[in-house]
Amino acid sequence: MACWLAWRILRSPGPLWLRLLNAAVAFIPFIGPLFAFWASDFPAPHHPAYRDNSRYSPDVYLRWIDVLRMRNESARQQRWKELMKKNHEEEP
């Protein structure tokens, strides 16, 4: 199981040093494979519209608060589409 997990970790994307370290941890008896599997299972990055772009303020909350407070479902959906389109165009 440790060999399969190390092979899986080494083929995954990410920094080489981190992959090598996680693969080495997989060979520790008993707890190693569990910890290596947990440490190597990274989530996919969020869409830029959901990311916090400012370090010192909650700009994600401020960007979405008017959408979250809307009661009309069709207007909320339209505003959501506008924000997603705007943030999709701003991607580098």
Short mmCIF file of N, CA, C and O in Angstrom, two decimals:
data_model
loop_
_atom_site.label_atom_id
_atom_site.label_comp_id
_atom_site.label_asym_id
_atom_site.label_seq_id
_atom_site.Cartn_x
_atom_site.Cartn_y
_atom_site.Cartn_z
N MET A 1 0.82 -1.19 0.00
CA MET A 1 0.00 0.00 0.00
C MET A 1 0.87 1.26 0.00
O MET A 1 0.56 2.23 -0.67
N ALA A 2 1.97 1.23 0.75
CA ALA A 2 2.87 2.38 0.80
C ALA A 2 3.50 2.65 -0.56
O ALA A 2 3.68 3.81 -0.95
N CYS A 3 3.84 1.60 -1.29
CA CYS A 3 4.42 1.78 -2.64
C CYS A 3 3.41 2.42 -3.58
O CYS A 3 3.76 3.33 -4.34
N TRP A 4 2.16 1.95 -3.56
CA TRP A 4 1.13 2.54 -4.41
C TRP A 4 0.90 4.01 -4.05
O TRP A 4 0.77 4.86 -4.92
N LEU A 5 0.86 4.30 -2.75
CA LEU A 5 0.65 5.67 -2.30
C LEU A 5 1.81 6.57 -2.68
O LEU A 5 1.61 7.70 -3.13
N ALA A 6 3.04 6.08 -2.54
CA ALA A 6 4.21 6.87 -2.94
C ALA A 6 4.19 7.14 -4.44
O ALA A 6 4.50 8.26 -4.88
N TRP A 7 3.82 6.13 -5.23
CA TRP A 7 3.74 6.32 -6.68
C TRP A 7 2.68 7.36 -7.03
O TRP A 7 2.90 8.23 -7.87
N ARG A 8 1.54 7.29 -6.36
CA ARG A 8 0.45 8.26 -6.57
C ARG A 8 0.89 9.67 -6.20
O ARG A 8 0.60 10.64 -6.91
N ILE A 9 1.60 9.80 -5.08
CA ILE A 9 2.05 11.11 -4.62
C ILE A 9 3.09 11.68 -5.58
O ILE A 9 3.07 12.88 -5.91
N LEU A 10 4.03 10.86 -6.03
CA LEU A 10 5.09 11.35 -6.93
C LEU A 10 4.55 11.78 -8.29
O LEU A 10 5.16 12.61 -8.96
N ARG A 11 3.43 11.24 -8.72
CA ARG A 11 2.84 11.62 -10.01
C ARG A 11 1.92 12.83 -9.90
O ARG A 11 1.48 13.36 -10.91
N SER A 12 1.59 13.26 -8.70
CA SER A 12 0.67 14.38 -8.51
C SER A 12 1.37 15.71 -8.78
O SER A 12 2.60 15.79 -8.72
N PRO A 13 0.60 16.78 -9.06
CA PRO A 13 1.22 18.08 -9.25
C PRO A 13 1.63 18.67 -7.91
O PRO A 13 1.11 18.31 -6.86
N GLY A 14 2.59 19.56 -7.96
CA GLY A 14 3.05 20.21 -6.73
C GLY A 14 4.55 20.31 -6.72
O GLY A 14 5.24 19.76 -7.59
N PRO A 15 5.09 20.98 -5.73
CA PRO A 15 6.55 21.11 -5.63
C PRO A 15 7.21 19.74 -5.40
O PRO A 15 6.70 18.90 -4.67
N LEU A 16 8.36 19.55 -6.04
CA LEU A 16 9.06 18.26 -5.97
C LEU A 16 9.45 17.93 -4.54
O LEU A 16 9.30 16.78 -4.11
N TRP A 17 9.95 18.89 -3.79
CA TRP A 17 10.39 18.61 -2.42
C TRP A 17 9.22 18.14 -1.55
O TRP A 17 9.39 17.26 -0.71
N LEU A 18 8.04 18.69 -1.78
CA LEU A 18 6.87 18.29 -1.00
C LEU A 18 6.41 16.88 -1.39
O LEU A 18 6.05 16.08 -0.53
N ARG A 19 6.46 16.57 -2.67
CA ARG A 19 6.09 15.23 -3.12
C ARG A 19 7.05 14.18 -2.56
O ARG A 19 6.63 13.11 -2.14
N LEU A 20 8.35 14.48 -2.59
CA LEU A 20 9.33 13.54 -2.05
C LEU A 20 9.15 13.33 -0.55
O LEU A 20 9.22 12.20 -0.06
N LEU A 21 8.89 14.38 0.17
CA LEU A 21 8.68 14.28 1.61
C LEU A 21 7.43 13.46 1.93
O LEU A 21 7.45 12.58 2.79
N ASN A 22 6.34 13.72 1.23
CA ASN A 22 5.11 12.96 1.44
C ASN A 22 5.30 11.48 1.07
O ASN A 22 4.76 10.60 1.73
N ALA A 23 6.03 11.22 0.00
CA ALA A 23 6.28 9.83 -0.40
C ALA A 23 7.12 9.11 0.65
O ALA A 23 6.88 7.93 0.95
N ALA A 24 8.09 9.79 1.25
CA ALA A 24 8.91 9.18 2.30
C ALA A 24 8.08 8.90 3.55
O ALA A 24 8.26 7.87 4.20
N VAL A 25 7.16 9.78 3.87
CA VAL A 25 6.30 9.59 5.04
C VAL A 25 5.40 8.36 4.85
O VAL A 25 5.06 7.68 5.82
N ALA A 26 5.06 8.04 3.64
CA ALA A 26 4.19 6.89 3.37
C ALA A 26 4.80 5.58 3.83
O ALA A 26 4.08 4.61 4.10
N PHE A 27 6.13 5.51 3.96
CA PHE A 27 6.80 4.27 4.35
C PHE A 27 6.97 4.12 5.86
O PHE A 27 7.54 3.14 6.32
N ILE A 28 6.50 5.07 6.65
CA ILE A 28 6.51 4.92 8.11
C ILE A 28 5.43 3.89 8.48
O ILE A 28 4.30 4.01 8.02
N PRO A 29 5.77 2.91 9.29
CA PRO A 29 4.79 1.86 9.60
C PRO A 29 3.51 2.40 10.26
O PRO A 29 3.54 3.33 11.05
N PHE A 30 2.41 1.79 9.91
CA PHE A 30 1.06 2.01 10.44
C PHE A 30 0.50 3.39 10.13
O PHE A 30 -0.41 3.52 9.33
N ILE A 31 0.98 4.43 10.76
CA ILE A 31 0.39 5.76 10.63
C ILE A 31 0.87 6.49 9.37
O ILE A 31 0.22 7.41 8.89
N GLY A 32 2.01 6.08 8.82
CA GLY A 32 2.60 6.76 7.67
C GLY A 32 1.69 6.84 6.46
O GLY A 32 1.48 7.93 5.91
N PRO A 33 1.13 5.72 6.00
CA PRO A 33 0.25 5.80 4.82
C PRO A 33 -0.98 6.68 5.04
O PRO A 33 -1.38 7.42 4.15
N LEU A 34 -1.54 6.62 6.23
CA LEU A 34 -2.71 7.47 6.52
C LEU A 34 -2.34 8.95 6.50
O LEU A 34 -3.04 9.78 5.91
N PHE A 35 -1.24 9.27 7.15
CA PHE A 35 -0.80 10.67 7.17
C PHE A 35 -0.40 11.15 5.79
O PHE A 35 -0.73 12.28 5.40
N ALA A 36 0.30 10.33 5.02
CA ALA A 36 0.73 10.72 3.67
C ALA A 36 -0.48 10.93 2.76
O ALA A 36 -0.51 11.88 1.97
N PHE A 37 -1.48 10.06 2.87
CA PHE A 37 -2.68 10.23 2.06
C PHE A 37 -3.40 11.53 2.44
O PHE A 37 -3.84 12.28 1.59
N TRP A 38 -3.51 11.79 3.74
CA TRP A 38 -4.17 13.01 4.20
C TRP A 38 -3.39 14.26 3.77
O TRP A 38 -3.97 15.24 3.34
N ALA A 39 -2.06 14.23 3.87
CA ALA A 39 -1.24 15.40 3.56
C ALA A 39 -1.13 15.66 2.06
O ALA A 39 -0.87 16.78 1.65
N SER A 40 -1.33 14.64 1.24
CA SER A 40 -1.15 14.83 -0.20
C SER A 40 -2.45 15.09 -0.94
O SER A 40 -2.43 15.36 -2.14
N ASP A 41 -3.56 15.03 -0.27
CA ASP A 41 -4.86 15.22 -0.92
C ASP A 41 -5.26 16.69 -0.85
O ASP A 41 -6.08 17.10 -0.03
N PHE A 42 -4.68 17.51 -1.74
CA PHE A 42 -4.92 18.94 -1.75
C PHE A 42 -6.20 19.27 -2.52
O PHE A 42 -6.46 18.68 -3.56
N PRO A 43 -6.99 20.22 -2.04
CA PRO A 43 -8.19 20.61 -2.79
C PRO A 43 -7.84 21.46 -4.00
O PRO A 43 -6.77 22.05 -4.08
N ALA A 44 -8.75 21.51 -4.94
CA ALA A 44 -8.55 22.33 -6.14
C ALA A 44 -8.65 23.81 -5.75
O ALA A 44 -9.38 24.16 -4.81
N PRO A 45 -7.95 24.70 -6.46
CA PRO A 45 -8.05 26.13 -6.13
C PRO A 45 -9.43 26.68 -6.45
O PRO A 45 -10.11 26.21 -7.36
N HIS A 46 -9.83 27.68 -5.69
CA HIS A 46 -11.13 28.32 -5.91
C HIS A 46 -11.10 29.22 -7.14
O HIS A 46 -10.05 29.66 -7.58
N HIS A 47 -12.27 29.49 -7.66
CA HIS A 47 -12.43 30.44 -8.74
C HIS A 47 -11.98 31.81 -8.24
O HIS A 47 -12.20 32.15 -7.07
N PRO A 48 -11.35 32.65 -9.06
CA PRO A 48 -10.89 33.96 -8.61
C PRO A 48 -11.99 34.84 -8.01
O PRO A 48 -11.71 35.70 -7.18
N ALA A 49 -13.23 34.63 -8.39
CA ALA A 49 -14.32 35.42 -7.81
C ALA A 49 -14.50 35.13 -6.33
O ALA A 49 -15.01 35.97 -5.60
N TYR A 50 -14.08 33.95 -5.89
CA TYR A 50 -14.25 33.58 -4.49
C TYR A 50 -12.99 33.79 -3.66
O TYR A 50 -12.98 33.48 -2.48
N ARG A 51 -11.93 34.28 -4.24
CA ARG A 51 -10.67 34.48 -3.52
C ARG A 51 -10.61 35.87 -2.90
O ARG A 51 -11.16 36.82 -3.42
N ASP A 52 -9.89 35.95 -1.80
CA ASP A 52 -9.67 37.22 -1.13
C ASP A 52 -8.43 37.87 -1.76
O ASP A 52 -7.33 37.36 -1.63
N ASN A 53 -8.62 38.99 -2.43
CA ASN A 53 -7.52 39.63 -3.14
C ASN A 53 -6.79 40.67 -2.31
O ASN A 53 -5.70 41.09 -2.66
N SER A 54 -7.38 41.11 -1.25
CA SER A 54 -6.78 42.12 -0.40
C SER A 54 -6.34 41.48 0.91
O SER A 54 -7.09 40.72 1.53
N ARG A 55 -5.15 41.79 1.35
CA ARG A 55 -4.60 41.15 2.53
C ARG A 55 -5.24 41.64 3.83
O ARG A 55 -5.37 40.89 4.79
N TYR A 56 -5.63 42.91 3.89
CA TYR A 56 -6.07 43.50 5.14
C TYR A 56 -7.56 43.81 5.21
O TYR A 56 -7.99 44.47 6.14
N SER A 57 -8.33 43.38 4.25
CA SER A 57 -9.77 43.62 4.32
C SER A 57 -10.51 42.42 3.74
O SER A 57 -9.98 41.71 2.89
N PRO A 58 -11.73 42.20 4.17
CA PRO A 58 -12.51 41.07 3.67
C PRO A 58 -13.23 41.43 2.36
O PRO A 58 -14.44 41.56 2.32
N ASP A 59 -12.48 41.61 1.29
CA ASP A 59 -13.09 42.07 0.04
C ASP A 59 -14.02 41.03 -0.57
O ASP A 59 -14.90 41.37 -1.33
N VAL A 60 -13.87 39.76 -0.25
CA VAL A 60 -14.79 38.75 -0.77
C VAL A 60 -16.18 38.97 -0.17
O VAL A 60 -17.19 38.96 -0.88
N TYR A 61 -16.24 39.21 1.12
CA TYR A 61 -17.54 39.47 1.77
C TYR A 61 -18.16 40.74 1.21
O TYR A 61 -19.35 40.77 0.89
N LEU A 62 -17.37 41.79 1.07
CA LEU A 62 -17.90 43.06 0.56
C LEU A 62 -18.36 42.93 -0.89
O LEU A 62 -19.30 43.58 -1.32
N ARG A 63 -17.70 42.08 -1.65
CA ARG A 63 -18.07 41.87 -3.05
C ARG A 63 -19.38 41.12 -3.19
O ARG A 63 -20.15 41.34 -4.11
N TRP A 64 -19.67 40.21 -2.26
CA TRP A 64 -20.83 39.33 -2.39
C TRP A 64 -22.00 39.67 -1.48
O TRP A 64 -23.06 39.08 -1.60
N ILE A 65 -21.86 40.64 -0.56
CA ILE A 65 -22.91 40.89 0.42
C ILE A 65 -24.22 41.33 -0.23
O ILE A 65 -25.30 40.91 0.19
N ASP A 66 -24.16 42.14 -1.27
CA ASP A 66 -25.41 42.57 -1.91
C ASP A 66 -26.13 41.40 -2.60
O ASP A 66 -27.35 41.34 -2.65
N VAL A 67 -25.37 40.45 -3.11
CA VAL A 67 -25.97 39.27 -3.73
C VAL A 67 -26.60 38.38 -2.65
O VAL A 67 -27.71 37.87 -2.83
N LEU A 68 -25.92 38.22 -1.54
CA LEU A 68 -26.43 37.36 -0.47
C LEU A 68 -27.68 37.91 0.18
O LEU A 68 -28.52 37.15 0.65
N ARG A 69 -27.83 39.21 0.21
CA ARG A 69 -28.99 39.83 0.86
C ARG A 69 -30.20 39.97 -0.05
O ARG A 69 -31.28 40.31 0.42
N MET A 70 -30.07 39.70 -1.33
CA MET A 70 -31.19 39.85 -2.25
C MET A 70 -32.25 38.79 -1.98
O MET A 70 -31.93 37.63 -1.73
N ARG A 71 -33.51 39.19 -2.04
CA ARG A 71 -34.62 38.26 -1.81
C ARG A 71 -35.17 37.70 -3.12
O ARG A 71 -35.65 36.59 -3.16
N ASN A 72 -35.11 38.48 -4.18
CA ASN A 72 -35.62 38.05 -5.48
C ASN A 72 -34.62 37.06 -6.11
O ASN A 72 -33.49 37.42 -6.40
N GLU A 73 -35.05 35.85 -6.31
CA GLU A 73 -34.16 34.79 -6.78
C GLU A 73 -33.63 35.05 -8.20
O GLU A 73 -32.45 34.82 -8.48
N SER A 74 -34.46 35.55 -9.10
CA SER A 74 -34.00 35.81 -10.47
C SER A 74 -33.02 36.98 -10.50
O SER A 74 -32.03 36.94 -11.24
N ALA A 75 -33.27 38.01 -9.71
CA ALA A 75 -32.33 39.14 -9.64
C ALA A 75 -31.01 38.70 -9.02
O ALA A 75 -29.94 39.14 -9.44
N ARG A 76 -31.08 37.83 -8.01
CA ARG A 76 -29.86 37.32 -7.38
C ARG A 76 -29.04 36.52 -8.38
O ARG A 76 -27.83 36.66 -8.47
N GLN A 77 -29.72 35.68 -9.17
CA GLN A 77 -29.03 34.88 -10.18
C GLN A 77 -28.38 35.76 -11.24
O GLN A 77 -27.26 35.52 -11.65
N GLN A 78 -29.07 36.81 -11.66
CA GLN A 78 -28.52 37.74 -12.66
C GLN A 78 -27.29 38.47 -12.10
O GLN A 78 -26.28 38.61 -12.79
N ARG A 79 -27.38 38.92 -10.86
CA ARG A 79 -26.25 39.63 -10.24
C ARG A 79 -25.06 38.69 -10.06
O ARG A 79 -23.92 39.07 -10.24
N TRP A 80 -25.34 37.43 -9.70
CA TRP A 80 -24.28 36.44 -9.56
C TRP A 80 -23.56 36.23 -10.89
O TRP A 80 -22.34 36.17 -10.94
N LYS A 81 -24.33 36.11 -11.99
CA LYS A 81 -23.73 35.94 -13.31
C LYS A 81 -22.86 37.14 -13.69
O LYS A 81 -21.79 36.99 -14.27
N GLU A 82 -23.32 38.35 -13.37
CA GLU A 82 -22.54 39.55 -13.66
C GLU A 82 -21.21 39.55 -12.90
O GLU A 82 -20.16 39.86 -13.48
N LEU A 83 -21.26 39.22 -11.62
CA LEU A 83 -20.03 39.18 -10.82
C LEU A 83 -19.06 38.11 -11.32
O LEU A 83 -17.85 38.34 -11.39
N MET A 84 -19.58 36.95 -11.67
CA MET A 84 -18.71 35.89 -12.17
C MET A 84 -18.08 36.26 -13.51
O MET A 84 -16.91 36.01 -13.73
N LYS A 85 -18.85 36.90 -14.37
CA LYS A 85 -18.32 37.33 -15.67
C LYS A 85 -17.26 38.41 -15.46
O LYS A 85 -16.19 38.36 -16.08
N LYS A 86 -17.52 39.34 -14.59
CA LYS A 86 -16.57 40.43 -14.31
C LYS A 86 -15.27 39.86 -13.76
O LYS A 86 -14.17 40.23 -14.21
N ASN A 87 -15.36 38.95 -12.81
CA ASN A 87 -14.16 38.37 -12.21
C ASN A 87 -13.45 37.42 -13.15
O ASN A 87 -12.25 37.24 -13.06
N HIS A 88 -14.16 36.80 -14.05
CA HIS A 88 -13.55 35.91 -15.03
C HIS A 88 -12.73 36.73 -16.03
O HIS A 88 -11.69 36.30 -16.49
N GLU A 89 -13.20 37.92 -16.36
CA GLU A 89 -12.47 38.78 -17.30
C GLU A 89 -11.22 39.37 -16.67
O GLU A 89 -10.26 39.69 -17.34
N GLU A 90 -11.20 39.50 -15.32
CA GLU A 90 -10.06 40.10 -14.64
C GLU A 90 -8.93 39.10 -14.37
O GLU A 90 -7.88 39.48 -13.89
N GLU A 91 -9.13 37.83 -14.69
CA GLU A 91 -8.09 36.84 -14.46
C GLU A 91 -6.86 37.16 -15.29
O GLU A 91 -6.95 37.60 -16.42
N PRO A 92 -5.67 36.90 -14.70
CA PRO A 92 -4.43 37.17 -15.48
C PRO A 92 -4.21 36.17 -16.57
O PRO A 92 -4.71 35.13 -16.64
#
